Tab-separated table of C-alpha atoms and ligand atoms in Angstrom:
chain	number	residue	atom	x	y	z
S	1	MET	CA	-2.394	-36.710	11.873
S	2	THR	CA	-0.678	-35.013	10.017
S	3	PRO	CA	-1.528	-34.142	6.786
S	4	SER	CA	0.657	-35.115	4.221
S	5	SER	CA	2.643	-32.630	2.320
S	6	LEU	CA	-0.827	-32.382	-0.443
S	7	ASP	CA	-3.074	-31.037	1.893
S	8	ALA	CA	-0.506	-29.021	4.041
S	9	LEU	CA	0.262	-27.208	0.731
S	10	ILE	CA	-3.392	-27.037	-0.773
S	11	ASP	CA	-4.220	-25.790	2.894
S	12	ALA	CA	-1.051	-23.046	3.059
S	13	LEU	CA	-2.423	-21.259	-0.676
S	14	ARG	CA	-5.642	-20.875	0.866
S	15	CYS	CA	-4.367	-18.082	3.006
S	16	LEU	CA	-4.370	-15.636	-0.317
S	17	PRO	CA	-7.181	-13.594	-0.659
S	18	GLY	CA	-10.190	-15.254	-2.435
S	19	VAL	CA	-8.665	-18.492	-3.013
S	20	GLY	CA	-11.188	-20.587	-1.194
S	21	PRO	CA	-10.438	-25.142	-1.474
S	22	LYS	CA	-11.575	-25.701	-4.451
S	23	SER	CA	-9.058	-22.791	-6.333
S	24	ALA	CA	-6.419	-24.174	-3.478
S	25	GLN	CA	-6.837	-26.963	-4.426
S	26	ARG	CA	-6.308	-26.506	-8.155
S	27	MET	CA	-3.477	-24.314	-7.453
S	28	ALA	CA	-1.105	-27.556	-6.083
S	29	TYR	CA	-1.843	-29.254	-8.882
S	30	TYR	CA	-1.644	-26.971	-11.604
S	31	LEU	CA	1.904	-26.135	-9.766
S	32	LEU	CA	2.918	-30.277	-8.349
S	33	GLN	CA	1.714	-31.341	-12.431
S	34	ARG	CA	2.288	-29.279	-15.170
S	35	ASP	CA	5.079	-26.549	-13.624
S	36	GLN	CA	7.035	-27.538	-10.616
S	37	ARG	CA	10.029	-25.629	-12.454
S	38	GLY	CA	7.227	-22.662	-11.961
S	39	ALA	CA	6.401	-23.791	-8.608
S	40	HIS	CA	10.094	-23.566	-7.450
S	41	ARG	CA	9.981	-19.799	-8.609
S	42	LEU	CA	7.969	-18.997	-6.452
S	43	ALA	CA	9.301	-21.166	-3.647
S	44	GLU	CA	12.080	-19.911	-3.785
S	45	SER	CA	10.947	-15.851	-4.137
S	46	LEU	CA	8.728	-16.568	-1.188
S	47	GLU	CA	11.589	-17.511	1.195
S	48	ARG	CA	14.019	-14.697	-0.789
S	49	ALA	CA	11.145	-11.594	0.119
S	50	LEU	CA	10.275	-13.144	3.699
S	51	SER	CA	14.118	-12.751	4.612
S	52	SER	CA	14.880	-9.566	2.705
S	53	LEU	CA	11.901	-7.118	2.988
S	54	GLN	CA	11.242	-4.842	4.984
S	55	HIS	CA	9.229	-1.999	5.960
S	56	CYS	CA	11.407	1.527	4.991
S	57	GLU	CA	11.264	3.275	8.230
S	58	ARG	CA	9.992	6.636	6.953
S	59	CYS	CA	7.016	5.438	4.198
S	60	ASN	CA	6.253	1.742	5.433
S	61	THR	CA	6.337	0.500	1.581
S	62	PHE	CA	8.521	-2.730	0.985
S	63	THR	CA	12.273	-2.192	0.486
S	64	GLU	CA	15.192	-3.653	1.187
S	65	GLU	CA	17.260	-0.888	2.503
S	66	ARG	CA	16.095	0.593	5.905
S	67	ILE	CA	15.466	3.414	4.866
S	68	CYS	CA	13.686	2.857	0.118
S	69	GLN	CA	16.476	4.861	-2.356
S	70	ARG	CA	12.886	7.587	-2.944
S	71	CYS	CA	13.019	8.665	0.923
S	72	ALA	CA	16.720	8.293	0.330
S	73	ASN	CA	16.826	10.847	-2.359
S	74	PRO	CA	17.651	14.072	-1.916
S	75	GLN	CA	15.478	16.178	-5.013
S	76	ARG	CA	12.082	15.092	-3.274
S	77	ASP	CA	10.462	17.175	-1.871
S	78	ALA	CA	10.057	16.871	1.731
S	79	ARG	CA	7.413	19.251	2.560
S	80	LEU	CA	5.018	17.193	0.659
S	81	LEU	CA	4.199	13.253	1.973
S	82	CYS	CA	1.091	11.357	0.120
S	83	VAL	CA	-0.725	9.098	1.945
S	84	VAL	CA	-1.620	5.897	0.332
S	85	GLU	CA	-3.174	2.946	0.992
S	86	MET	CA	-0.853	0.428	-1.111
S	87	PRO	CA	2.442	0.790	-3.547
S	88	ALA	CA	0.677	-0.225	-6.406
S	89	ASP	CA	-1.118	3.525	-5.440
S	90	LEU	CA	1.905	5.065	-5.012
S	91	ALA	CA	3.194	3.122	-8.643
S	92	MET	CA	0.351	5.250	-10.231
S	93	ILE	CA	0.935	8.657	-8.565
S	94	GLU	CA	4.553	8.682	-9.973
S	95	GLN	CA	3.506	7.664	-13.698
S	96	THR	CA	1.455	11.256	-13.854
S	97	LEU	CA	5.535	12.741	-12.900
S	98	ALA	CA	3.452	15.633	-11.259
S	99	TYR	CA	4.516	15.117	-8.093
S	100	LYS	CA	7.367	15.376	-6.459
S	101	GLY	CA	6.767	15.285	-2.735
S	102	LEU	CA	7.354	11.385	-0.816
S	103	TYR	CA	5.025	9.665	0.375
S	104	TYR	CA	3.902	6.826	3.409
S	105	VAL	CA	2.242	3.891	2.085
S	106	LEU	CA	-0.681	2.928	4.990
S	107	MET	CA	-0.507	-0.738	3.703
S	108	GLY	CA	-4.697	-0.793	3.986
S	109	ARG	CA	-6.635	1.293	4.854
S	110	LEU	CA	-9.797	1.279	7.661
S	111	SER	CA	-11.607	-1.332	7.131
S	112	PRO	CA	-14.095	-2.088	10.877
S	113	LEU	CA	-15.607	-5.434	9.562
S	114	ASP	CA	-12.280	-7.094	8.941
S	115	GLY	CA	-11.524	-5.548	12.671
S	116	ILE	CA	-8.797	-2.824	10.713
S	117	GLY	CA	-8.742	0.118	12.943
S	118	PRO	CA	-6.227	2.970	13.218
S	119	ARG	CA	-3.792	0.604	15.516
S	120	GLU	CA	-4.289	-2.654	13.041
S	121	LEU	CA	-2.981	-0.089	10.706
S	122	GLY	CA	-0.572	1.669	13.154
S	123	LEU	CA	-1.767	5.908	11.502
S	124	GLU	CA	0.797	5.570	15.335
S	125	LYS	CA	3.974	5.340	12.918
S	126	LEU	CA	2.265	8.303	10.208
S	127	LEU	CA	1.375	10.705	13.021
S	128	ALA	CA	5.522	10.635	13.391
S	129	ARG	CA	6.350	10.717	10.578
S	130	ALA	CA	3.688	13.817	9.324
S	131	THR	CA	5.178	15.992	12.222
S	132	ASP	CA	8.621	15.572	11.731
S	133	GLY	CA	8.920	19.453	12.044
S	134	VAL	CA	9.876	19.100	8.552
S	135	VAL	CA	6.875	18.161	6.438
S	136	GLU	CA	3.966	21.062	5.916
S	137	GLU	CA	0.755	19.312	3.594
S	138	VAL	CA	-0.321	15.983	3.833
S	139	ILE	CA	-1.748	14.825	0.929
S	140	LEU	CA	-4.444	11.986	1.838
S	141	ALA	CA	-4.602	10.063	-1.658
S	142	THR	CA	-6.630	6.848	0.126
S	143	ASN	CA	-8.772	5.189	-2.656
S	144	PHE	CA	-12.505	7.375	-3.153
S	145	THR	CA	-14.036	3.917	-1.733
S	146	ASN	CA	-16.655	4.030	1.769
S	147	GLU	CA	-13.271	1.989	4.017
S	148	GLY	CA	-10.339	4.828	1.606
S	149	GLU	CA	-12.889	7.941	2.485
S	150	ALA	CA	-13.317	7.131	6.129
S	151	THR	CA	-9.806	7.058	6.382
S	152	ALA	CA	-8.193	9.899	5.147
S	153	HIS	CA	-11.644	11.446	7.503
S	154	MET	CA	-9.763	9.893	10.181
S	155	LEU	CA	-7.032	10.946	9.314
S	156	SER	CA	-7.573	14.877	8.859
S	157	GLU	CA	-8.832	14.741	12.430
S	158	LEU	CA	-5.794	13.510	13.724
S	159	LEU	CA	-3.818	16.273	11.452
S	160	ALA	CA	-5.764	18.786	12.226
S	161	ALA	CA	-5.665	18.024	16.231
S	162	ARG	CA	-2.028	18.120	15.921
S	163	GLY	CA	-1.984	21.192	13.334
S	164	VAL	CA	-0.336	19.591	10.483
S	165	ARG	CA	-2.348	20.899	6.951
S	166	ALA	CA	-3.740	17.913	4.914
S	167	SER	CA	-4.913	18.010	1.449
S	168	ARG	CA	-7.228	15.607	-0.063
S	169	LEU	CA	-7.019	14.213	-4.091
S	170	SER	CA	-10.371	16.902	-5.745
S	171	ARG	CA	-12.858	15.167	-7.042
S	172	GLY	CA	-11.553	13.704	-11.094
S	173	VAL	CA	-11.111	10.255	-9.208
S	174	PRO	CA	-14.107	8.392	-10.002
S	175	VAL	CA	-16.453	8.351	-6.532
S	176	GLY	CA	-15.462	4.643	-5.488
S	177	GLY	CA	-12.656	4.393	-7.495
S	178	GLU	CA	-9.284	3.293	-6.841
S	179	LEU	CA	-6.319	5.082	-7.861
S	180	GLU	CA	-4.889	1.190	-9.035
S	181	HIS	CA	-8.014	1.326	-12.038
S	182	THR	CA	-7.969	5.489	-12.661
S	183	ASP	CA	-5.163	6.389	-15.541
S	184	SER	CA	-2.620	8.507	-14.616
S	185	GLY	CA	-4.793	12.030	-16.555
S	186	THR	CA	-6.622	11.941	-14.064
S	187	ILE	CA	-4.686	11.569	-10.871
S	188	ALA	CA	-2.374	13.994	-12.391
S	189	GLN	CA	-5.175	16.766	-12.334
S	190	ALA	CA	-7.450	15.454	-9.095
S	191	LEU	CA	-3.475	16.543	-7.474
S	192	VAL	CA	-3.574	19.556	-9.116
S	193	GLU	CA	-6.429	20.606	-7.740
S	194	ARG	CA	-6.898	18.439	-4.146
S	195	ARG	CA	-8.242	21.127	-1.349
S	196	THR	CA	-7.499	21.660	2.119
S	197	LEU	CA	-9.303	19.440	5.028
Y	1	LIG	ZN1	10.039	4.606	2.120
């Protein structure tokens, strides 16, 4: 039996992280009953984002171009490559105004429990980027959580094996801390005091 369109909607909403059957149901009823305009906007912007966004060939973040504006900007220092987990982390570092290099966005972190290993994370693309002959230092700015630390550790070993210098943000960022929730002054300090790995 094909599910009704209501069932299909509730089921589709469950693809969002942390959304179980109950909250999916609440969301579906809310959209249909209370905010049909919002529902249309959601559907249209999802369609548009899915068809127009791709990963930047250089930094892996989402962009409508083949190469994003930041990577294409000749004012940025191409000798520095800062590796972050998510675009929100990149935004936090940009806010500090303390960094003029380029970025690589992992779009995740190593997480063996969720089945995310080096291959799933696409580390090959990062390693190719880091060994382009222009990059002189890779700054590992993954979060100071267990998974972020494990990711930084693995990357430092892979980079060392390829003769690329790697550094890590200093511990101004609290243990267990996520960049997204850290103030920009602390991040700026951690960048300046980064340590060589
Ligand atoms: Zn880019």
